[in-house]
């Protein structure tokens, strides 16, 4: 849940950009920027953004894996080991 400290008008961002960046880096909490009383953007520090992107990538991999399972595109461990052994013999 956002607190009022995390919601700022664009005029505040313009007047206090350095302070906002420092706050984002120290607190690692996103800040919602409003324009004419409406939420227009979310700012966050780079480390938090990168962590979010990594999490999304992992979730996408999990979803792709689940889709493969649901579609029956799976192999038993013995089948996989046989495929690996066959590749090694062909080298």
GROMACS .gro file of N, CA and C in nm:
model
  273
    1UNK      N    1   0.084  -0.117   0.000
    1UNK     CA    2   0.000   0.000   0.000
    1UNK      C    3   0.089   0.124   0.000
    2UNK      N    4   0.055   0.220  -0.081
    2UNK     CA    5   0.134   0.342  -0.091
    2UNK      C    6   0.098   0.440   0.021
    3UNK      N    7   0.200   0.507   0.071
    3UNK     CA    8   0.177   0.614   0.168
    3UNK      C    9   0.181   0.747   0.093
    4UNK      N   10   0.136   0.853   0.158
    4UNK     CA   11   0.138   0.984   0.093
    4UNK      C   12   0.281   1.028   0.064
    5UNK      N   13   0.378   0.978   0.139
    5UNK     CA   14   0.518   1.012   0.113
    5UNK      C   15   0.566   0.952  -0.019
    6UNK      N   16   0.497   0.851  -0.067
    6UNK     CA   17   0.535   0.785  -0.191
    6UNK      C   18   0.459   0.840  -0.312
    7UNK      N   19   0.373   0.935  -0.293
    7UNK     CA   20   0.296   0.995  -0.402
    7UNK      C   21   0.329   1.143  -0.405
    8UNK      N   22   0.384   1.186  -0.518
    8UNK     CA   23   0.427   1.327  -0.529
    8UNK      C   24   0.381   1.382  -0.664
    9UNK      N   25   0.348   1.512  -0.665
    9UNK     CA   26   0.313   1.576  -0.793
    9UNK      C   27   0.439   1.597  -0.878
   10UNK      N   28   0.421   1.610  -1.005
   10UNK     CA   29   0.534   1.630  -1.096
   10UNK      C   30   0.610   1.757  -1.062
   11UNK      N   31   0.542   1.857  -1.009
   11UNK     CA   32   0.611   1.981  -0.970
   11UNK      C   33   0.712   1.954  -0.859
   12UNK      N   34   0.681   1.862  -0.768
   12UNK     CA   35   0.775   1.825  -0.661
   12UNK      C   36   0.898   1.758  -0.722
   13UNK      N   37   0.876   1.670  -0.816
   13UNK     CA   38   0.988   1.602  -0.883
   13UNK      C   39   1.078   1.703  -0.953
   14UNK      N   40   1.018   1.797  -1.024
   14UNK     CA   41   1.095   1.900  -1.095
   14UNK      C   42   1.179   1.983  -0.999
   15UNK      N   43   1.123   2.018  -0.886
   15UNK     CA   44   1.192   2.106  -0.790
   15UNK      C   45   1.291   2.032  -0.700
   16UNK      N   46   1.275   1.901  -0.687
   16UNK     CA   47   1.356   1.825  -0.591
   16UNK      C   48   1.413   1.696  -0.652
   17UNK      N   49   1.454   1.701  -0.775
   17UNK     CA   50   1.497   1.579  -0.844
   17UNK      C   51   1.610   1.507  -0.771
   18UNK      N   52   1.713   1.579  -0.728
   18UNK     CA   53   1.826   1.515  -0.660
   18UNK      C   54   1.781   1.448  -0.530
   19UNK      N   55   1.697   1.516  -0.455
   19UNK     CA   56   1.645   1.461  -0.329
   19UNK      C   57   1.560   1.336  -0.355
   20UNK      N   58   1.479   1.341  -0.458
   20UNK     CA   59   1.395   1.226  -0.493
   20UNK      C   60   1.482   1.106  -0.527
   21UNK      N   61   1.585   1.129  -0.608
   21UNK     CA   62   1.674   1.018  -0.646
   21UNK      C   63   1.745   0.960  -0.525
   22UNK      N   64   1.789   1.045  -0.435
   22UNK     CA   65   1.855   0.998  -0.313
   22UNK      C   66   1.758   0.915  -0.228
   23UNK      N   67   1.636   0.964  -0.214
   23UNK     CA   68   1.534   0.893  -0.137
   23UNK      C   69   1.505   0.756  -0.199
   24UNK      N   70   1.491   0.751  -0.330
   24UNK     CA   71   1.464   0.625  -0.399
   24UNK      C   72   1.576   0.524  -0.374
   25UNK      N   73   1.700   0.572  -0.382
   25UNK     CA   74   1.816   0.485  -0.363
   25UNK      C   75   1.826   0.435  -0.220
   26UNK      N   76   1.800   0.521  -0.124
   26UNK     CA   77   1.813   0.484   0.017
   26UNK      C   78   1.697   0.397   0.065
   27UNK      N   79   1.576   0.433   0.029
   27UNK     CA   80   1.458   0.365   0.082
   27UNK      C   81   1.412   0.246  -0.003
   28UNK      N   82   1.450   0.247  -0.127
   28UNK     CA   83   1.411   0.139  -0.221
   28UNK      C   84   1.260   0.120  -0.227
   29UNK      N   85   1.188   0.229  -0.216
   29UNK     CA   86   1.043   0.227  -0.230
   29UNK      C   87   1.007   0.305  -0.356
   30UNK      N   88   0.916   0.254  -0.437
   30UNK     CA   89   0.878   0.328  -0.557
   30UNK      C   90   0.803   0.456  -0.520
   31UNK      N   91   0.805   0.551  -0.611
   31UNK     CA   92   0.735   0.678  -0.591
   31UNK      C   93   0.641   0.700  -0.710
   32UNK      N   94   0.517   0.729  -0.681
   32UNK     CA   95   0.418   0.757  -0.784
   32UNK      C   96   0.420   0.908  -0.811
   33UNK      N   97   0.431   0.943  -0.937
   33UNK     CA   98   0.430   1.084  -0.980
   33UNK      C   99   0.294   1.113  -1.040
   34UNK      N  100   0.233   1.221  -0.990
   34UNK     CA  101   0.101   1.259  -1.040
   34UNK      C  102   0.110   1.384  -1.127
   35UNK      N  103   0.014   1.396  -1.214
   35UNK     CA  104   0.000   1.515  -1.297
   35UNK      C  105  -0.149   1.547  -1.300
   36UNK      N  106  -0.182   1.668  -1.262
   36UNK     CA  107  -0.323   1.710  -1.251
   36UNK      C  108  -0.403   1.615  -1.163
   37UNK      N  109  -0.339   1.567  -1.055
   37UNK     CA  110  -0.407   1.481  -0.959
   37UNK      C  111  -0.420   1.335  -0.999
   38UNK      N  112  -0.367   1.300  -1.116
   38UNK     CA  113  -0.376   1.162  -1.166
   38UNK      C  114  -0.240   1.097  -1.166
   39UNK      N  115  -0.232   0.972  -1.125
   39UNK     CA  116  -0.106   0.898  -1.130
   39UNK      C  117  -0.063   0.884  -1.276
   40UNK      N  118   0.061   0.922  -1.306
   40UNK     CA  119   0.111   0.917  -1.443
   40UNK      C  120   0.235   0.832  -1.460
   41UNK      N  121   0.315   0.817  -1.352
   41UNK     CA  122   0.439   0.741  -1.364
   41UNK      C  123   0.480   0.687  -1.229
   42UNK      N  124   0.564   0.584  -1.234
   42UNK     CA  125   0.622   0.528  -1.113
   42UNK      C  126   0.773   0.533  -1.128
   43UNK      N  127   0.842   0.587  -1.028
   43UNK     CA  128   0.987   0.592  -1.027
   43UNK      C  129   1.038   0.493  -0.924
   44UNK      N  130   1.147   0.425  -0.958
   44UNK     CA  131   1.210   0.337  -0.862
   44UNK      C  132   1.360   0.335  -0.888
   45UNK      N  133   1.437   0.295  -0.787
   45UNK     CA  134   1.581   0.291  -0.804
   45UNK      C  135   1.620   0.176  -0.897
   46UNK      N  136   1.739   0.185  -0.952
   46UNK     CA  137   1.784   0.089  -1.053
   46UNK      C  138   1.795  -0.051  -0.994
   47UNK      N  139   1.848  -0.065  -0.874
   47UNK     CA  140   1.863  -0.199  -0.814
   47UNK      C  141   1.728  -0.268  -0.798
   48UNK      N  142   1.627  -0.194  -0.753
   48UNK     CA  143   1.494  -0.252  -0.738
   48UNK      C  144   1.435  -0.288  -0.874
   49UNK      N  145   1.457  -0.202  -0.972
   49UNK     CA  146   1.408  -0.229  -1.107
   49UNK      C  147   1.471  -0.358  -1.162
   50UNK      N  148   1.602  -0.371  -1.146
   50UNK     CA  149   1.672  -0.490  -1.196
   50UNK      C  150   1.621  -0.616  -1.126
   51UNK      N  151   1.599  -0.606  -0.995
   51UNK     CA  152   1.548  -0.721  -0.920
   51UNK      C  153   1.409  -0.759  -0.970
   52UNK      N  154   1.327  -0.660  -0.996
   52UNK     CA  155   1.193  -0.684  -1.048
   52UNK      C  156   1.200  -0.753  -1.185
   53UNK      N  157   1.289  -0.706  -1.270
   53UNK     CA  158   1.303  -0.766  -1.403
   53UNK      C  159   1.351  -0.911  -1.394
   54UNK      N  160   1.445  -0.938  -1.303
   54UNK     CA  161   1.492  -1.075  -1.284
   54UNK      C  162   1.378  -1.165  -1.235
   55UNK      N  163   1.299  -1.113  -1.143
   55UNK     CA  164   1.185  -1.190  -1.092
   55UNK      C  165   1.086  -1.219  -1.203
   56UNK      N  166   1.057  -1.119  -1.285
   56UNK     CA  167   0.965  -1.140  -1.397
   56UNK      C  168   1.019  -1.243  -1.496
   57UNK      N  169   1.150  -1.239  -1.521
   57UNK     CA  170   1.210  -1.337  -1.612
   57UNK      C  171   1.196  -1.478  -1.557
   58UNK      N  172   1.219  -1.494  -1.426
   58UNK     CA  173   1.204  -1.626  -1.365
   58UNK      C  174   1.058  -1.673  -1.370
   59UNK      N  175   0.966  -1.583  -1.346
   59UNK     CA  176   0.824  -1.618  -1.354
   59UNK      C  177   0.786  -1.659  -1.496
   60UNK      N  178   0.843  -1.591  -1.595
   60UNK     CA  179   0.814  -1.626  -1.734
   60UNK      C  180   0.867  -1.766  -1.766
   61UNK      N  181   0.988  -1.798  -1.717
   61UNK     CA  182   1.046  -1.931  -1.738
   61UNK      C  183   0.957  -2.037  -1.673
   62UNK      N  184   0.911  -2.008  -1.550
   62UNK     CA  185   0.821  -2.103  -1.482
   62UNK      C  186   0.692  -2.123  -1.561
   63UNK      N  187   0.636  -2.015  -1.611
   63UNK     CA  188   0.512  -2.024  -1.689
   63UNK      C  189   0.534  -2.104  -1.817
   64UNK      N  190   0.648  -2.084  -1.882
   64UNK     CA  191   0.679  -2.160  -2.003
   64UNK      C  192   0.694  -2.309  -1.970
   65UNK      N  193   0.760  -2.338  -1.857
   65UNK     CA  194   0.774  -2.477  -1.815
   65UNK      C  195   0.640  -2.541  -1.785
   66UNK      N  196   0.553  -2.467  -1.717
   66UNK     CA  197   0.420  -2.520  -1.687
   66UNK      C  198   0.340  -2.543  -1.814
   67UNK      N  199   0.356  -2.455  -1.912
   67UNK     CA  200   0.287  -2.473  -2.041
   67UNK      C  201   0.336  -2.601  -2.109
   68UNK      N  202   0.466  -2.628  -2.101
   68UNK     CA  203   0.520  -2.752  -2.158
   68UNK      C  204   0.461  -2.874  -2.087
   69UNK      N  205   0.453  -2.869  -1.954
   69UNK     CA  206   0.395  -2.980  -1.879
   69UNK      C  207   0.250  -2.999  -1.918
   70UNK      N  208   0.175  -2.890  -1.923
   70UNK     CA  209   0.033  -2.898  -1.959
   70UNK      C  210   0.012  -2.954  -2.099
   71UNK      N  211   0.106  -2.926  -2.190
   71UNK     CA  212   0.094  -2.974  -2.328
   71UNK      C  213   0.155  -3.113  -2.347
   72UNK      N  214   0.209  -3.168  -2.239
   72UNK     CA  215   0.266  -3.302  -2.248
   72UNK      C  216   0.405  -3.308  -2.308
   73UNK      N  217   0.471  -3.193  -2.317
   73UNK     CA  218   0.607  -3.189  -2.372
   73UNK      C  219   0.708  -3.214  -2.259
   74UNK      N  220   0.709  -3.336  -2.209
   74UNK     CA  221   0.796  -3.372  -2.098
   74UNK      C  222   0.866  -3.504  -2.127
   75UNK      N  223   0.976  -3.529  -2.058
   75UNK     CA  224   1.050  -3.654  -2.068
   75UNK      C  225   1.081  -3.701  -1.927
   76UNK      N  226   1.090  -3.832  -1.912
   76UNK     CA  227   1.133  -3.885  -1.782
   76UNK      C  228   1.282  -3.863  -1.768
   77UNK      N  229   1.331  -3.875  -1.647
   77UNK     CA  230   1.474  -3.859  -1.622
   77UNK      C  231   1.554  -3.965  -1.698
   78UNK      N  232   1.502  -4.086  -1.704
   78UNK     CA  233   1.571  -4.192  -1.778
   78UNK      C  234   1.582  -4.158  -1.927
   79UNK      N  235   1.475  -4.102  -1.984
   79UNK     CA  236   1.478  -4.062  -2.125
   79UNK      C  237   1.583  -3.955  -2.149
   80UNK      N  238   1.590  -3.859  -2.060
   80UNK     CA  239   1.687  -3.750  -2.074
   80UNK      C  240   1.829  -3.805  -2.065
   81UNK      N  241   1.852  -3.892  -1.968
   81UNK     CA  242   1.986  -3.950  -1.952
   81UNK      C  243   2.024  -4.032  -2.075
   82UNK      N  244   1.929  -4.106  -2.133
   82UNK     CA  245   1.955  -4.182  -2.256
   82UNK      C  246   1.991  -4.089  -2.371
   83UNK      N  247   1.922  -3.975  -2.382
   83UNK     CA  248   1.952  -3.878  -2.489
   83UNK      C  249   2.092  -3.821  -2.471
   84UNK      N  250   2.130  -3.791  -2.347
   84UNK     CA  251   2.264  -3.736  -2.321
   84UNK      C  252   2.370  -3.839  -2.354
   85UNK      N  253   2.348  -3.962  -2.313
   85UNK     CA  254   2.446  -4.070  -2.342
   85UNK      C  255   2.460  -4.092  -2.493
   86UNK      N  256   2.349  -4.086  -2.564
   86UNK     CA  257   2.352  -4.104  -2.709
   86UNK      C  258   2.432  -3.994  -2.777
   87UNK      N  259   2.417  -3.871  -2.730
   87UNK     CA  260   2.492  -3.758  -2.787
   87UNK      C  261   2.640  -3.775  -2.760
   88UNK      N  262   2.676  -3.821  -2.641
   88UNK     CA  263   2.818  -3.840  -2.608
   88UNK      C  264   2.880  -3.949  -2.696
   89UNK      N  265   2.806  -4.054  -2.725
   89UNK     CA  266   2.857  -4.164  -2.810
   89UNK      C  267   2.881  -4.116  -2.953
   90UNK      N  268   2.797  -4.024  -3.000
   90UNK     CA  269   2.808  -3.975  -3.139
   90UNK      C  270   2.919  -3.875  -3.159
   91UNK      N  271   2.984  -3.830  -3.053
   91UNK     CA  272   3.091  -3.731  -3.066
   91UNK      C  273   3.221  -3.795  -3.098
   0.00000   0.00000   0.00000
